[in-house]
mmCIF file of C-alpha atoms in Angstrom:
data_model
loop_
_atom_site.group_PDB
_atom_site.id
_atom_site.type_symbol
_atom_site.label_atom_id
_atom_site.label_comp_id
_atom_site.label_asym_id
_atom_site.label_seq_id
_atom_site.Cartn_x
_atom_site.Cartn_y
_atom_site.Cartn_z
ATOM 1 C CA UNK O 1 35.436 -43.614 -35.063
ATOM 2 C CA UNK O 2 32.185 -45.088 -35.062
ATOM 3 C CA UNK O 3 29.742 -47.242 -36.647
ATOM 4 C CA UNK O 4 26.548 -48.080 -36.949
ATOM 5 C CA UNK O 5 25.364 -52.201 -37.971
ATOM 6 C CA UNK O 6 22.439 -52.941 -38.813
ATOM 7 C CA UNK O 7 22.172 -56.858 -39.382
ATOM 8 C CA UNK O 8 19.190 -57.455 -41.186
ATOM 9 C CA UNK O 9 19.136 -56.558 -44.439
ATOM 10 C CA UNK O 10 15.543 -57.707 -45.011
ATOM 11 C CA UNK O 11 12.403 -58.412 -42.955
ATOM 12 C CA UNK O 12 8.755 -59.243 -43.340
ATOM 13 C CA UNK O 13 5.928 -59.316 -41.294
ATOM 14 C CA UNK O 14 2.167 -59.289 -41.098
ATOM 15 C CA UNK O 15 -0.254 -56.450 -40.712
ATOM 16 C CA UNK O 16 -1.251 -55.929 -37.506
ATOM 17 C CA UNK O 17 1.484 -57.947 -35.895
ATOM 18 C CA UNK O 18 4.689 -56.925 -34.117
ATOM 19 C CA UNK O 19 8.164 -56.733 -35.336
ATOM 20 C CA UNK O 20 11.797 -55.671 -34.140
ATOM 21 C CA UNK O 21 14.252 -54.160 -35.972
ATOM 22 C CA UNK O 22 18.120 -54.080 -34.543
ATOM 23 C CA UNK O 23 20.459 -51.634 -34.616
ATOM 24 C CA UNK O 24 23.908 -52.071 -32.826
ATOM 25 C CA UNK O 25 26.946 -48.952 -32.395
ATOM 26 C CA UNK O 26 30.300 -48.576 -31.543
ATOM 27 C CA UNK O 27 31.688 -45.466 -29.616
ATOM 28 C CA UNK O 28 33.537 -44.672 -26.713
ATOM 29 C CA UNK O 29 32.028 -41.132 -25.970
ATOM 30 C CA UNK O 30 29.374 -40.545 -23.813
ATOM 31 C CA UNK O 31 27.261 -38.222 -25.282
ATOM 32 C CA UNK O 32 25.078 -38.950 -28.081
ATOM 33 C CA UNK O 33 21.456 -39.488 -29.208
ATOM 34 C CA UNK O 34 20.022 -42.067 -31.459
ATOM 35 C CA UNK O 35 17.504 -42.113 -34.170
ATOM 36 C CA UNK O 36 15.706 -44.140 -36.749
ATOM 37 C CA UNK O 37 14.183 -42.615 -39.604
ATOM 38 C CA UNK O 38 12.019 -44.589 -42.449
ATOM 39 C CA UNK O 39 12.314 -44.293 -46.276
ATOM 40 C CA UNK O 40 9.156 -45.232 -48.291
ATOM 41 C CA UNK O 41 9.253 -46.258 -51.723
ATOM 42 C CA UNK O 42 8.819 -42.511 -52.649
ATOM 43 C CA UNK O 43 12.421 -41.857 -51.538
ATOM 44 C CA UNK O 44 11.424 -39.356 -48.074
ATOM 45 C CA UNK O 45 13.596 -39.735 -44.958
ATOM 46 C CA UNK O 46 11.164 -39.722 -41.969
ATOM 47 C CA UNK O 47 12.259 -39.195 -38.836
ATOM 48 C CA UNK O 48 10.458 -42.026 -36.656
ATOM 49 C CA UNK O 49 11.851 -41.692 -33.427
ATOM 50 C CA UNK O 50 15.228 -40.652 -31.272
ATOM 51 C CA UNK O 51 16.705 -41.256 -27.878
ATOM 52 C CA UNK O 52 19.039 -39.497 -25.969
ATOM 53 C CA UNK O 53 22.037 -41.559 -24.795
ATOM 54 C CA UNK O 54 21.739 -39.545 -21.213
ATOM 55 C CA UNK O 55 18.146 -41.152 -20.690
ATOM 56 C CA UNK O 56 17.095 -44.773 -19.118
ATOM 57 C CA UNK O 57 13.477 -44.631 -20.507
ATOM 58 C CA UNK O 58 13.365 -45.681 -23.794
ATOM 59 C CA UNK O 59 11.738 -43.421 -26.196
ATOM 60 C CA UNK O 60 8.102 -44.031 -27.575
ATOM 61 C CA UNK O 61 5.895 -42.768 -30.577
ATOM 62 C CA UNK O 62 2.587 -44.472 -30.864
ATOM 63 C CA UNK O 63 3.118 -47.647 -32.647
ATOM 64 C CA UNK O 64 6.993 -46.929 -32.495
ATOM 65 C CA UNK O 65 9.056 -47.746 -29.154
ATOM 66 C CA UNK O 66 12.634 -48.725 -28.943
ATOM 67 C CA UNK O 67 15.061 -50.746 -26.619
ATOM 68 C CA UNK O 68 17.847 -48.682 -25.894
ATOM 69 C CA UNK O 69 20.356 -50.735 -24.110
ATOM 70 C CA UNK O 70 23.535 -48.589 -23.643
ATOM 71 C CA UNK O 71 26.256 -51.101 -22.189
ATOM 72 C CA UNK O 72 25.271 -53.536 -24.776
ATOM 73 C CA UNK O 73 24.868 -50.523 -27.466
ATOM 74 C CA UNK O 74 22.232 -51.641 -29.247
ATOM 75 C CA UNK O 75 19.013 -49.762 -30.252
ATOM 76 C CA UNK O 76 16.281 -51.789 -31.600
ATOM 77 C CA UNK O 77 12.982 -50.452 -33.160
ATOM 78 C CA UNK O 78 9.502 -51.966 -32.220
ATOM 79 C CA UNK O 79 6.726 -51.608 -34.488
ATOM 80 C CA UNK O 80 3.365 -53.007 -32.916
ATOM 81 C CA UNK O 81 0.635 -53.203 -34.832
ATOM 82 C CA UNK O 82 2.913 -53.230 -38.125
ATOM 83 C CA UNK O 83 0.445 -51.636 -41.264
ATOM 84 C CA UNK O 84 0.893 -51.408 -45.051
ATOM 85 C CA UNK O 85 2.016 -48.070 -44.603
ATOM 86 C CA UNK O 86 5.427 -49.362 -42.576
ATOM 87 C CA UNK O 87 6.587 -51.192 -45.381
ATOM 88 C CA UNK O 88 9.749 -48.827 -46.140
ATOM 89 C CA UNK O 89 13.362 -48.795 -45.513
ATOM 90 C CA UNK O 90 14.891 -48.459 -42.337
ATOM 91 C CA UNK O 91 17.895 -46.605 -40.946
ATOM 92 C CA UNK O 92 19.665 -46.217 -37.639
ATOM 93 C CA UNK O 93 21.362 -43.404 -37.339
ATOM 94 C CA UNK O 94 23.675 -41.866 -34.465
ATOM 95 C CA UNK O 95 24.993 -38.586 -33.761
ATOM 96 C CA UNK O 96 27.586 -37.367 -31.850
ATOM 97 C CA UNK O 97 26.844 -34.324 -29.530
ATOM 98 C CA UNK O 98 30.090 -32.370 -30.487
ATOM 99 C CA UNK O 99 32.138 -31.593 -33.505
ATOM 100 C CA UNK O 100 30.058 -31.523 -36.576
ATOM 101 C CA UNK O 101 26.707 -33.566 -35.352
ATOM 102 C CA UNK O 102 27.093 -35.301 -38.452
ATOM 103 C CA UNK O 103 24.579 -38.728 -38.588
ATOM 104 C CA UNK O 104 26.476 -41.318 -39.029
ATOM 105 C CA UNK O 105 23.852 -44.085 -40.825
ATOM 106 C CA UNK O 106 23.594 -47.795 -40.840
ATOM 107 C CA UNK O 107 22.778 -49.587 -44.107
ATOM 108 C CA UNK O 108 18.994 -50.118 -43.038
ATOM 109 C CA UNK O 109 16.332 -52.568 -43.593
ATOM 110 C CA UNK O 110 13.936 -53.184 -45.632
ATOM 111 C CA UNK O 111 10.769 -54.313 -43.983
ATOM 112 C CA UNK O 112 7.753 -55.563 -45.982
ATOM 113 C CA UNK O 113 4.326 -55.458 -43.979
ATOM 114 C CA UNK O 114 2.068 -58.611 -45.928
ATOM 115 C CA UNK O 115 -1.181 -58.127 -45.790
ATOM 116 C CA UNK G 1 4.473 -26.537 -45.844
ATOM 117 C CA UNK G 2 7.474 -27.381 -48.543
ATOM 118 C CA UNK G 3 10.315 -27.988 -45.759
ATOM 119 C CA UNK G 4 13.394 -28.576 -48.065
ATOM 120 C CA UNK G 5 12.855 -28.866 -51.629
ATOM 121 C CA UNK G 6 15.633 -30.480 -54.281
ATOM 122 C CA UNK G 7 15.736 -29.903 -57.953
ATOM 123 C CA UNK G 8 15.690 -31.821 -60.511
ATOM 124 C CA UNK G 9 14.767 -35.350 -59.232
ATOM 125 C CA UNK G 10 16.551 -37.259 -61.375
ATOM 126 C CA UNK G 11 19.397 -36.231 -64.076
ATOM 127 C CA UNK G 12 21.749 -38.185 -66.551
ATOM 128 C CA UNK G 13 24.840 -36.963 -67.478
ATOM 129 C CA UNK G 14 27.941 -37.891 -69.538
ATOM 130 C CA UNK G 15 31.099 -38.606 -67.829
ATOM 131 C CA UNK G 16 32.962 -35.206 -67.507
ATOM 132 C CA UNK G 17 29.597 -33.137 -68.136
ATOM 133 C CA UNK G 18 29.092 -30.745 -64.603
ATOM 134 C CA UNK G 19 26.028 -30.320 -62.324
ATOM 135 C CA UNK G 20 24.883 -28.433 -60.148
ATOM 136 C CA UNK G 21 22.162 -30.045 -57.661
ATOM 137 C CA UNK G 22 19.796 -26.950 -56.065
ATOM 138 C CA UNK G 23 18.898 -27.445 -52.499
ATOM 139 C CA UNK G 24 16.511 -24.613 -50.635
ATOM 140 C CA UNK G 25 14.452 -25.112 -47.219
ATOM 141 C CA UNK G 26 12.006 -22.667 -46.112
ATOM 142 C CA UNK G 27 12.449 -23.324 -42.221
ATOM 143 C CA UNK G 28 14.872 -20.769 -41.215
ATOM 144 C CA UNK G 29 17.423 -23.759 -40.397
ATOM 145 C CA UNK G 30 20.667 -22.371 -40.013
ATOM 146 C CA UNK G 31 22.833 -25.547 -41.043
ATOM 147 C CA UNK G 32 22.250 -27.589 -43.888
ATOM 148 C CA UNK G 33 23.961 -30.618 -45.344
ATOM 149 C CA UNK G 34 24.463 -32.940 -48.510
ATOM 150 C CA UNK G 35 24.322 -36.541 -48.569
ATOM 151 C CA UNK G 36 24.987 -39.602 -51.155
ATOM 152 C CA UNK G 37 23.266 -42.724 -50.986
ATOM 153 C CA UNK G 38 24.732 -45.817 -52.707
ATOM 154 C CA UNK G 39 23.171 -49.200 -52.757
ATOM 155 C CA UNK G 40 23.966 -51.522 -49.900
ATOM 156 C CA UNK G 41 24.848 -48.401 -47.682
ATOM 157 C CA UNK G 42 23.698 -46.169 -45.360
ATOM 158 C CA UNK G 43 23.777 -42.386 -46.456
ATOM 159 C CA UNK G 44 27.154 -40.731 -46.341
ATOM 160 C CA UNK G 45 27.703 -36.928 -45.595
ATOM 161 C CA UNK G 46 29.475 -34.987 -48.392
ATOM 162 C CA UNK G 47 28.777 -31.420 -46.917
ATOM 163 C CA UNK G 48 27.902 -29.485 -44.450
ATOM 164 C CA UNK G 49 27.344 -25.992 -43.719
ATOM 165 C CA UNK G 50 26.963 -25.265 -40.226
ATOM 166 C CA UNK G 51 25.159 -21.004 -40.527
ATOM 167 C CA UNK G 52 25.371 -18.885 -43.430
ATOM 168 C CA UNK G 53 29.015 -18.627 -44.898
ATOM 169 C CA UNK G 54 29.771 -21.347 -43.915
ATOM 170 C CA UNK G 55 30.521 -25.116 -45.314
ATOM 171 C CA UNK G 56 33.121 -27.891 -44.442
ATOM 172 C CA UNK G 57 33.926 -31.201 -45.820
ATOM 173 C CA UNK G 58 32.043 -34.533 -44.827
ATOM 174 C CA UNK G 59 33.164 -38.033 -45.117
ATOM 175 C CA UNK G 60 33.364 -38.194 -49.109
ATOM 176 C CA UNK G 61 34.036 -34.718 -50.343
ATOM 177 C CA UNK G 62 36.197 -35.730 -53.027
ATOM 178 C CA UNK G 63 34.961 -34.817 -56.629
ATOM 179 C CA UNK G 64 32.057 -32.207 -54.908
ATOM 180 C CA UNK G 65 31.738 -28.387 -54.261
ATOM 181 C CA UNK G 66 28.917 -26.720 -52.358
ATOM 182 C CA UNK G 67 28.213 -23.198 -52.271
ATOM 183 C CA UNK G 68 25.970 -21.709 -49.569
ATOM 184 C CA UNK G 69 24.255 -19.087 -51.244
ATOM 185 C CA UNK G 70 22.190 -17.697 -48.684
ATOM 186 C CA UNK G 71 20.493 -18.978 -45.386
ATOM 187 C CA UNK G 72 17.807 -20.527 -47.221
ATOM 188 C CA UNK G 73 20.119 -22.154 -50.500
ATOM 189 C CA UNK G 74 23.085 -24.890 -50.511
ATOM 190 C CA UNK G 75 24.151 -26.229 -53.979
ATOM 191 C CA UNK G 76 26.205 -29.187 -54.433
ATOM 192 C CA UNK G 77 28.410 -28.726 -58.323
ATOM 193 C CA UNK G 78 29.809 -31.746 -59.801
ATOM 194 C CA UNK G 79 32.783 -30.136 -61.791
ATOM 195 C CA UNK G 80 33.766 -33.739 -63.690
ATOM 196 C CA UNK G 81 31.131 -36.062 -63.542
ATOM 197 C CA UNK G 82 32.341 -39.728 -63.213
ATOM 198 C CA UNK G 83 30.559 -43.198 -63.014
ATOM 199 C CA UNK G 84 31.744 -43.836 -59.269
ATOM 200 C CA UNK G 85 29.250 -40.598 -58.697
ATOM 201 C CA UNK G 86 26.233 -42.841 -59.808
ATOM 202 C CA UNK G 87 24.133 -41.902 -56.762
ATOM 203 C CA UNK G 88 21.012 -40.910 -54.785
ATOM 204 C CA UNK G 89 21.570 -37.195 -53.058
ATOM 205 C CA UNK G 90 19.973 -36.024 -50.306
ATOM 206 C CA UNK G 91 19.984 -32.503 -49.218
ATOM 207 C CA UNK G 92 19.075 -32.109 -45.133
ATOM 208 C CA UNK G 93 18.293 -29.087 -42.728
ATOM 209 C CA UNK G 94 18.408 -28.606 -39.146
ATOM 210 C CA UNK G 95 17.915 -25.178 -36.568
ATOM 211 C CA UNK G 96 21.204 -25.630 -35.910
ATOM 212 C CA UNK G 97 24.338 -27.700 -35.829
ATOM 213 C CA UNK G 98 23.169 -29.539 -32.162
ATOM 214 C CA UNK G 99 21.219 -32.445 -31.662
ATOM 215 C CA UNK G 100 17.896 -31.291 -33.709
ATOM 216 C CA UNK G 101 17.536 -33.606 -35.751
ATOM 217 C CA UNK G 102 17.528 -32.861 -39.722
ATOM 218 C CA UNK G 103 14.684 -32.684 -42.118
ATOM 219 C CA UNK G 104 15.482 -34.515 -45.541
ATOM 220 C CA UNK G 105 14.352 -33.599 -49.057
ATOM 221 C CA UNK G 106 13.023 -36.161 -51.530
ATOM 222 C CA UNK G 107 16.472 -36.899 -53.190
ATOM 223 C CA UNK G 108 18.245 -36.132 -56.910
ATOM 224 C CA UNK G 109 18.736 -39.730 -58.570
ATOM 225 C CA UNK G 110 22.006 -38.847 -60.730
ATOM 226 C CA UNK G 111 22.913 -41.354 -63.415
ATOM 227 C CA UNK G 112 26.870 -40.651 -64.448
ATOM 228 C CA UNK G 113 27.044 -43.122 -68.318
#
């Protein structure tokens, strides 16, 4: 089966600087992608970014980049240039690329930007 | 632009009252799921219906029933409410079952006194 950790239950940082969020998996399959989506106070799941297991180059979205390291299966989040607006939840997620593509989610963060 | 839209918000029921939470999506997605959210967790699937006619148990089934009523509606029924189904539900959408990821509705917070 797997699972998804994520170890931080809470983090803070200030606007405009730069912050990590990890994100660590267990499965013995090859095939899978990885995503992170954000949940603001108003309850939304937003997807902020996914990677596909198959690719070396680790995924970017403006402000949003991640370190996908597959032997170590971990997937951190980068947020550079962290604004008010980031202050949400955050969830790993992964999903299996057979069977039911279910998301199988971590128990997220919570990340507070301080102005 | 509504993308997948949940109704009611929130709720409070009895224990043993029934429910039924509405789900519809307006983006020609052909599967669509149901998941809980509890406090300290990540979200767990209940449902999931893969195309129209569809629908097969998740991780935590027990106590639910979905009903896909067409391609654009999937309704989650509480027949017995209980405490233990105290919970934030979100109702998701995706083009297919496949790695596209799925678009989330706000969420149903359902008390259970």
């Amino acid at each position: 089966a797997q699972t998804v950790t994520q170890s931080q239950p809470e983090m803070s940082v200030q606007e405009a600087e730069t912050v990590t969020l990890s994100c660590t998996y267990d499965t013995s399959e090859n095939n899978y992608y990885l995503f992170w989506y954000k949940q603001p106070p108003s309850r939304q799941m937003i997807l902020v970014i996914r990677q596909e297991a198959y690719k070396q180059q680790n995924a970017t979205e403006n402000r949003f980049s991640v370190n996908f390291q597959k032997a170590a299966k971990s997937f951190s989040l980068k947020i550079s240039d962290s604004q008010l607006g980031d202050t949400a939840m955050y969830f790993c997620a992964f999903m299996l690329l057979r069977g039911t593509y279910k998301y199988i989610f971590g128990t997220g963060t919570r990340l507070k930007v301080l102005a | 632009n509504a993308g997948v839209t949940q109704t009611p918000k929130f709720q409070v029921l009895k224990t043993g009252q029934s429910m039924t939470l509405q789900c519809a999506q307006d983006m020609n997605h052909n599967s669509m799921y149901w998941y809980r959210q509890d406090p300290g967790m990540g979200l767990r699937l209940i449902y999931y219906s893969a195309s129209e006619g569809t629908t097969d148990k998740g991780e935590v089934p027990n106590g639910y029933n979905v009903s896909r009523l067409n391609k654009r509606e999937f309704s989650l029924r509480l027949e017995s409410a209980a405490p233990s189904q105290t919970s934030v539900y979100f109702c998701a959408s995706s083009r297919q079952l496949s790695n596209q990821p799925q678009h989330f509705g706000d969420g149903t917070r359902l008390s259970i006194l």
